[in-house]
PDB file of N, CA and C in Angstrom:
ATOM      1  N   MET A   1     118.096  51.813 143.157  1.00 73.00           N
ATOM      2  CA  MET A   1     116.724  52.380 143.475  1.00 73.00           C
ATOM      3  C   MET A   1     115.983  52.395 142.052  1.00 73.00           C
ATOM      4  N   ASN A   2     114.776  51.983 142.060  1.00 79.00           N
ATOM      5  CA  ASN A   2     113.769  52.050 141.168  1.00 79.00           C
ATOM      6  C   ASN A   2     113.099  53.384 141.081  1.00 79.00           C
ATOM      7  N   PRO A   3     113.010  54.261 140.001  1.00 72.00           N
ATOM      8  CA  PRO A   3     112.470  55.532 140.044  1.00 72.00           C
ATOM      9  C   PRO A   3     110.849  55.244 140.134  1.00 72.00           C
ATOM     10  N   TRP A   4     110.352  54.128 139.799  1.00 79.00           N
ATOM     11  CA  TRP A   4     108.953  53.922 139.873  1.00 79.00           C
ATOM     12  C   TRP A   4     108.391  53.449 141.169  1.00 79.00           C
ATOM     13  N   SER A   5     109.356  53.399 142.246  1.00 82.00           N
ATOM     14  CA  SER A   5     108.890  52.819 143.497  1.00 82.00           C
ATOM     15  C   SER A   5     108.209  53.939 144.259  1.00 82.00           C
ATOM     16  N   ARG A   6     108.440  55.103 144.027  1.00 80.00           N
ATOM     17  CA  ARG A   6     107.916  56.377 144.757  1.00 80.00           C
ATOM     18  C   ARG A   6     106.801  57.117 143.846  1.00 80.00           C
ATOM     19  N   PRO A   7     105.943  57.676 144.644  1.00 80.00           N
ATOM     20  CA  PRO A   7     104.789  58.451 143.891  1.00 80.00           C
ATOM     21  C   PRO A   7     105.289  59.574 142.969  1.00 80.00           C
ATOM     22  N   TRP A   8     104.271  59.948 142.031  1.00 77.00           N
ATOM     23  CA  TRP A   8     104.666  61.067 141.082  1.00 77.00           C
ATOM     24  C   TRP A   8     104.489  62.321 142.014  1.00 77.00           C
ATOM     25  N   THR A   9     105.596  63.206 141.961  1.00 81.00           N
ATOM     26  CA  THR A   9     105.768  64.481 142.633  1.00 81.00           C
ATOM     27  C   THR A   9     105.523  65.600 141.707  1.00 81.00           C
ATOM     28  N   GLY A  10     105.452  65.249 140.279  1.00 86.00           N
ATOM     29  CA  GLY A  10     105.244  66.495 139.440  1.00 86.00           C
ATOM     30  C   GLY A  10     104.046  67.223 139.414  1.00 86.00           C
ATOM     31  N   PRO A  11     103.800  68.047 138.445  1.00 88.00           N
ATOM     32  CA  PRO A  11     102.486  68.671 138.416  1.00 88.00           C
ATOM     33  C   PRO A  11     101.266  67.735 138.002  1.00 88.00           C
ATOM     34  N   THR A  12     100.174  68.129 138.249  1.00 89.00           N
ATOM     35  CA  THR A  12      98.961  67.278 137.886  1.00 89.00           C
ATOM     36  C   THR A  12      98.645  67.731 136.476  1.00 89.00           C
ATOM     37  N   LYS A  13      97.756  66.839 135.710  1.00 91.00           N
ATOM     38  CA  LYS A  13      97.358  67.228 134.323  1.00 91.00           C
ATOM     39  C   LYS A  13      96.686  68.547 134.380  1.00 91.00           C
ATOM     40  N   GLU A  14      96.015  69.064 135.259  1.00 93.00           N
ATOM     41  CA  GLU A  14      95.161  70.262 135.323  1.00 93.00           C
ATOM     42  C   GLU A  14      96.210  71.568 135.633  1.00 93.00           C
ATOM     43  N   GLU A  15      97.247  71.215 136.511  1.00 93.00           N
ATOM     44  CA  GLU A  15      98.333  72.377 136.726  1.00 93.00           C
ATOM     45  C   GLU A  15      99.242  72.539 135.386  1.00 93.00           C
ATOM     46  N   ALA A  16      99.464  71.465 134.827  1.00 92.00           N
ATOM     47  CA  ALA A  16     100.127  71.579 133.537  1.00 92.00           C
ATOM     48  C   ALA A  16      99.321  72.308 132.293  1.00 92.00           C
ATOM     49  N   ALA A  17      98.007  72.058 132.311  1.00 93.00           N
ATOM     50  CA  ALA A  17      97.313  72.568 131.184  1.00 93.00           C
ATOM     51  C   ALA A  17      97.175  73.972 131.512  1.00 93.00           C
ATOM     52  N   GLU A  18      97.070  74.471 132.982  1.00 93.00           N
ATOM     53  CA  GLU A  18      96.896  75.988 133.141  1.00 93.00           C
ATOM     54  C   GLU A  18      98.205  76.591 132.868  1.00 93.00           C
ATOM     55  N   PHE A  19      99.324  76.014 133.303  1.00 92.00           N
ATOM     56  CA  PHE A  19     100.749  76.579 132.807  1.00 92.00           C
ATOM     57  C   PHE A  19     100.931  76.814 131.233  1.00 92.00           C
ATOM     58  N   PHE A  20     100.395  75.860 130.511  1.00 92.00           N
ATOM     59  CA  PHE A  20     100.662  76.075 129.012  1.00 92.00           C
ATOM     60  C   PHE A  20      99.470  76.955 128.714  1.00 92.00           C
ATOM     61  N   ARG A  21      98.388  77.066 129.170  1.00 90.00           N
ATOM     62  CA  ARG A  21      97.381  78.085 128.768  1.00 90.00           C
ATOM     63  C   ARG A  21      97.890  79.709 129.002  1.00 90.00           C
ATOM     64  N   GLN A  22      98.379  79.788 130.318  1.00 89.00           N
ATOM     65  CA  GLN A  22      99.088  81.061 130.598  1.00 89.00           C
ATOM     66  C   GLN A  22     100.080  81.490 129.818  1.00 89.00           C
ATOM     67  N   ARG A  23     101.012  80.404 129.577  1.00 89.00           N
ATOM     68  CA  ARG A  23     102.133  80.841 128.359  1.00 89.00           C
ATOM     69  C   ARG A  23     101.640  81.140 127.026  1.00 89.00           C
ATOM     70  N   ALA A  24     100.641  80.384 126.615  1.00 86.00           N
ATOM     71  CA  ALA A  24     100.269  80.667 125.330  1.00 86.00           C
ATOM     72  C   ALA A  24      99.565  82.137 125.228  1.00 86.00           C
ATOM     73  N   GLU A  25      98.922  82.429 126.274  1.00 82.00           N
ATOM     74  CA  GLU A  25      98.370  83.957 126.368  1.00 82.00           C
ATOM     75  C   GLU A  25      99.503  84.943 126.479  1.00 82.00           C
ATOM     76  N   THR A  26     100.555  84.653 127.297  1.00 83.00           N
ATOM     77  CA  THR A  26     101.696  85.674 127.323  1.00 83.00           C
ATOM     78  C   THR A  26     102.304  85.721 125.878  1.00 83.00           C
ATOM     79  N   THR A  27     102.450  84.622 125.375  1.00 83.00           N
ATOM     80  CA  THR A  27     103.265  84.552 123.994  1.00 83.00           C
ATOM     81  C   THR A  27     102.373  85.338 122.898  1.00 83.00           C
ATOM     82  N   LEU A  28     101.000  85.256 123.055  1.00 77.00           N
ATOM     83  CA  LEU A  28     100.242  85.892 121.848  1.00 77.00           C
ATOM     84  C   LEU A  28     100.392  87.557 122.368  1.00 77.00           C
ATOM     85  N   GLU A  29     100.470  87.791 123.706  1.00 81.00           N
ATOM     86  CA  GLU A  29     100.497  89.170 123.970  1.00 81.00           C
ATOM     87  C   GLU A  29     101.891  89.785 123.650  1.00 81.00           C
ATOM     88  N   LEU A  30     102.839  88.987 123.745  1.00 84.00           N
ATOM     89  CA  LEU A  30     104.069  89.593 123.224  1.00 84.00           C
ATOM     90  C   LEU A  30     104.220  89.631 121.708  1.00 84.00           C
ATOM     91  N   HIS A  31     103.578  88.784 120.991  1.00 80.00           N
ATOM     92  CA  HIS A  31     103.554  89.007 119.692  1.00 80.00           C
ATOM     93  C   HIS A  31     102.723  90.304 119.231  1.00 80.00           C
ATOM     94  N   VAL A  32     101.760  90.445 119.864  1.00 81.00           N
ATOM     95  CA  VAL A  32     100.809  91.724 119.547  1.00 81.00           C
ATOM     96  C   VAL A  32     101.718  93.121 119.845  1.00 81.00           C
ATOM     97  N   ILE A  33     102.340  92.988 120.927  1.00 85.00           N
ATOM     98  CA  ILE A  33     103.302  94.175 121.197  1.00 85.00           C
ATOM     99  C   ILE A  33     104.448  94.343 120.370  1.00 85.00           C
ATOM    100  N   ARG A  34     104.914  93.253 119.731  1.00 87.00           N
ATOM    101  CA  ARG A  34     106.043  93.310 118.725  1.00 87.00           C
ATOM    102  C   ARG A  34     105.503  93.785 117.430  1.00 87.00           C
ATOM    103  N   GLU A  35     104.239  93.338 117.121  1.00 84.00           N
ATOM    104  CA  GLU A  35     103.762  93.947 115.823  1.00 84.00           C
ATOM    105  C   GLU A  35     103.475  95.309 115.962  1.00 84.00           C
ATOM    106  N   ARG A  36     102.807  95.694 117.104  1.00 85.00           N
ATOM    107  CA  ARG A  36     102.593  97.137 117.367  1.00 85.00           C
ATOM    108  C   ARG A  36     103.655  98.155 117.206  1.00 85.00           C
ATOM    109  N   ARG A  37     104.910  97.434 117.774  1.00 89.00           N
ATOM    110  CA  ARG A  37     106.064  98.272 117.686  1.00 89.00           C
ATOM    111  C   ARG A  37     106.690  98.466 116.091  1.00 89.00           C
ATOM    112  N   CYS A  38     106.670  97.357 115.537  1.00 89.00           N
ATOM    113  CA  CYS A  38     106.925  97.363 114.138  1.00 89.00           C
ATOM    114  C   CYS A  38     106.127  98.440 113.282  1.00 89.00           C
ATOM    115  N   ALA A  39     104.873  98.265 113.539  1.00 85.00           N
ATOM    116  CA  ALA A  39     103.950  99.354 112.833  1.00 85.00           C
ATOM    117  C   ALA A  39     104.268 100.613 113.240  1.00 85.00           C
ATOM    118  N   ALA A  40     104.571 101.006 114.424  1.00 89.00           N
ATOM    119  CA  ALA A  40     105.108 102.199 114.812  1.00 89.00           C
ATOM    120  C   ALA A  40     106.348 102.731 114.146  1.00 89.00           C
ATOM    121  N   VAL A  41     107.368 101.854 114.117  1.00 91.00           N
ATOM    122  CA  VAL A  41     108.610 102.161 113.496  1.00 91.00           C
ATOM    123  C   VAL A  41     108.404 102.450 112.000  1.00 91.00           C
ATOM    124  N   LEU A  42     107.647 101.562 111.289  1.00 88.00           N
ATOM    125  CA  LEU A  42     107.330 101.915 109.951  1.00 88.00           C
ATOM    126  C   LEU A  42     106.680 103.198 109.730  1.00 88.00           C
ATOM    127  N   ALA A  43     105.595 103.486 110.499  1.00 87.00           N
ATOM    128  CA  ALA A  43     104.844 104.608 110.228  1.00 87.00           C
ATOM    129  C   ALA A  43     105.758 105.960 110.551  1.00 87.00           C
ATOM    130  N   THR A  44     106.666 105.803 111.424  1.00 92.00           N
ATOM    131  CA  THR A  44     107.641 107.060 111.493  1.00 92.00           C
ATOM    132  C   THR A  44     108.581 107.145 110.263  1.00 92.00           C
ATOM    133  N   MET A  45     108.735 106.050 109.407  1.00 91.00           N
ATOM    134  CA  MET A  45     109.280 106.133 108.098  1.00 91.00           C
ATOM    135  C   MET A  45     108.338 106.390 107.081  1.00 91.00           C
ATOM    136  N   GLY A  46     107.138 106.496 107.300  1.00 87.00           N
ATOM    137  CA  GLY A  46     106.253 106.808 106.331  1.00 87.00           C
ATOM    138  C   GLY A  46     105.654 105.657 105.530  1.00 87.00           C
ATOM    139  N   VAL A  47     105.921 104.490 105.984  1.00 83.00           N
ATOM    140  CA  VAL A  47     105.399 103.402 105.448  1.00 83.00           C
ATOM    141  C   VAL A  47     104.001 102.864 106.312  1.00 83.00           C
ATOM    142  N   ASP A  48     103.069 102.370 105.326  1.00 78.00           N
ATOM    143  CA  ASP A  48     101.727 102.121 105.766  1.00 78.00           C
ATOM    144  C   ASP A  48     101.912 100.500 106.028  1.00 78.00           C
ATOM    145  N   TYR A  49     101.769 100.221 107.349  1.00 78.00           N
ATOM    146  CA  TYR A  49     101.628  98.789 107.670  1.00 78.00           C
ATOM    147  C   TYR A  49     100.236  98.279 108.016  1.00 78.00           C
ATOM    148  N   PRO A  50     100.042  97.306 107.259  1.00 76.00           N
ATOM    149  CA  PRO A  50      98.653  96.554 107.375  1.00 76.00           C
ATOM    150  C   PRO A  50      98.316  95.956 108.717  1.00 76.00           C
ATOM    151  N   TYR A  51      98.387  96.650 109.625  1.00 72.00           N
ATOM    152  CA  TYR A  51      98.041  96.172 111.129  1.00 72.00           C
ATOM    153  C   TYR A  51      96.768  96.201 111.491  1.00 72.00           C
ATOM    154  N   VAL A  52      96.170  94.853 111.365  1.00 73.00           N
ATOM    155  CA  VAL A  52      94.660  94.675 111.719  1.00 73.00           C
ATOM    156  C   VAL A  52      94.573  94.066 112.941  1.00 73.00           C
ATOM    157  N   TYR A  53      93.435  94.102 113.601  1.00 74.00           N
ATOM    158  CA  TYR A  53      93.059  93.461 114.765  1.00 74.00           C
ATOM    159  C   TYR A  53      91.539  93.489 114.979  1.00 74.00           C
ATOM    160  N   ASP A  54      91.044  92.645 115.721  1.00 75.00           N
ATOM    161  CA  ASP A  54      89.474  92.410 115.931  1.00 75.00           C
ATOM    162  C   ASP A  54      89.150  93.991 116.266  1.00 75.00           C
ATOM    163  N   GLY A  55      88.106  94.472 115.480  1.00 77.00           N
ATOM    164  CA  GLY A  55      87.471  95.810 115.627  1.00 77.00           C
ATOM    165  C   GLY A  55      88.163  96.946 115.100  1.00 77.00           C
ATOM    166  N   ALA A  56      89.406  96.614 114.136  1.00 76.00           N
ATOM    167  CA  ALA A  56      90.089  97.466 113.414  1.00 76.00           C
ATOM    168  C   ALA A  56      89.215  98.296 112.498  1.00 76.00           C
ATOM    169  N   PRO A  57      89.462  99.593 112.438  1.00 78.00           N
ATOM    170  CA  PRO A  57      88.647 100.606 111.644  1.00 78.00           C
ATOM    171  C   PRO A  57      88.901 100.299 110.154  1.00 78.00           C
ATOM    172  N   PHE A  58      89.915  99.826 109.621  1.00 78.00           N
ATOM    173  CA  PHE A  58      90.276  99.620 108.419  1.00 78.00           C
ATOM    174  C   PHE A  58      90.628  98.047 108.073  1.00 78.00           C
ATOM    175  N   PRO A  59      90.138  97.440 106.934  1.00 79.00           N
ATOM    176  CA  PRO A  59      90.592  96.155 106.561  1.00 79.00           C
ATOM    177  C   PRO A  59      91.710  96.361 105.887  1.00 79.00           C
ATOM    178  N   VAL A  60      92.599  94.990 105.837  1.00 74.00           N
ATOM    179  CA  VAL A  60      93.939  95.081 105.074  1.00 74.00           C
ATOM    180  C   VAL A  60      93.803  95.708 103.759  1.00 74.00           C
ATOM    181  N   SER A  61      92.857  95.496 103.068  1.00 79.00           N
ATOM    182  CA  SER A  61      92.689  95.936 101.676  1.00 79.00           C
ATOM    183  C   SER A  61      92.850  97.495 101.623  1.00 79.00           C
ATOM    184  N   ALA A  62      92.575  98.145 102.621  1.00 77.00           N
ATOM    185  CA  ALA A  62      92.714  99.545 102.607  1.00 77.00           C
ATOM    186  C   ALA A  62      94.131 100.186 102.742  1.00 77.00           C
ATOM    187  N   PHE A  63      94.907  99.166 102.763  1.00 71.00           N
ATOM    188  CA  PHE A  63      96.441  99.294 102.747  1.00 71.00           C
ATOM    189  C   PHE A  63      97.043  99.185 101.467  1.00 71.00           C
ATOM    190  N   ALA A  64      96.319  98.427 100.500  1.00 69.00           N
ATOM    191  CA  ALA A  64      96.857  98.216  99.227  1.00 69.00           C
ATOM    192  C   ALA A  64      97.071  99.224  98.333  1.00 69.00           C
ATOM    193  N   ILE A  65      97.998  99.265  97.701  1.00 66.00           N
ATOM    194  CA  ILE A  65      98.384 100.384  96.786  1.00 66.00           C
ATOM    195  C   ILE A  65      97.998  99.957  95.386  1.00 66.00           C
ATOM    196  N   GLU A  66      97.134 100.604  94.562  1.00 62.00           N
ATOM    197  CA  GLU A  66      96.936 100.374  93.303  1.00 62.00           C
ATOM    198  C   GLU A  66      97.941 100.163  92.190  1.00 62.00           C
ATOM    199  N   GLY A  67      97.952  99.034  91.454  1.00 53.00           N
ATOM    200  CA  GLY A  67      99.029  98.826  90.726  1.00 53.00           C
ATOM    201  C   GLY A  67     100.295  98.269  91.122  1.00 53.00           C
ATOM    202  N   SER A  68     100.391  97.755  92.468  1.00 49.00           N
ATOM    203  CA  SER A  68     101.464  97.244  92.964  1.00 49.00           C
ATOM    204  C   SER A  68     101.255  95.676  92.993  1.00 49.00           C
ATOM    205  N   VAL A  69     102.353  95.020  93.215  1.00 49.00           N
ATOM    206  CA  VAL A  69     102.201  93.613  93.281  1.00 49.00           C
ATOM    207  C   VAL A  69     102.577  93.186  94.703  1.00 49.00           C
ATOM    208  N   ALA A  70     101.685  92.554  95.558  1.00 46.00           N
ATOM    209  CA  ALA A  70     102.023  92.187  96.773  1.00 46.00           C
ATOM    210  C   ALA A  70     102.666  90.862  97.046  1.00 46.00           C
TER     211      ALA A  70
END
């Protein structure tokens, strides 16, 4: 039996695009959560982590230590 003899039963282009868009949003959300947890753990150890985001009150440069090499 030839697989090309029956109609396509998979997702449409629009359905596939929506799936990957939702997956990208979820992946970004998980990355943000992981970074926040990392920043929280480092804060409990007394380490400043340059955690920045849109609308953050401090830029990355605020976390730089004078005389240190990054």
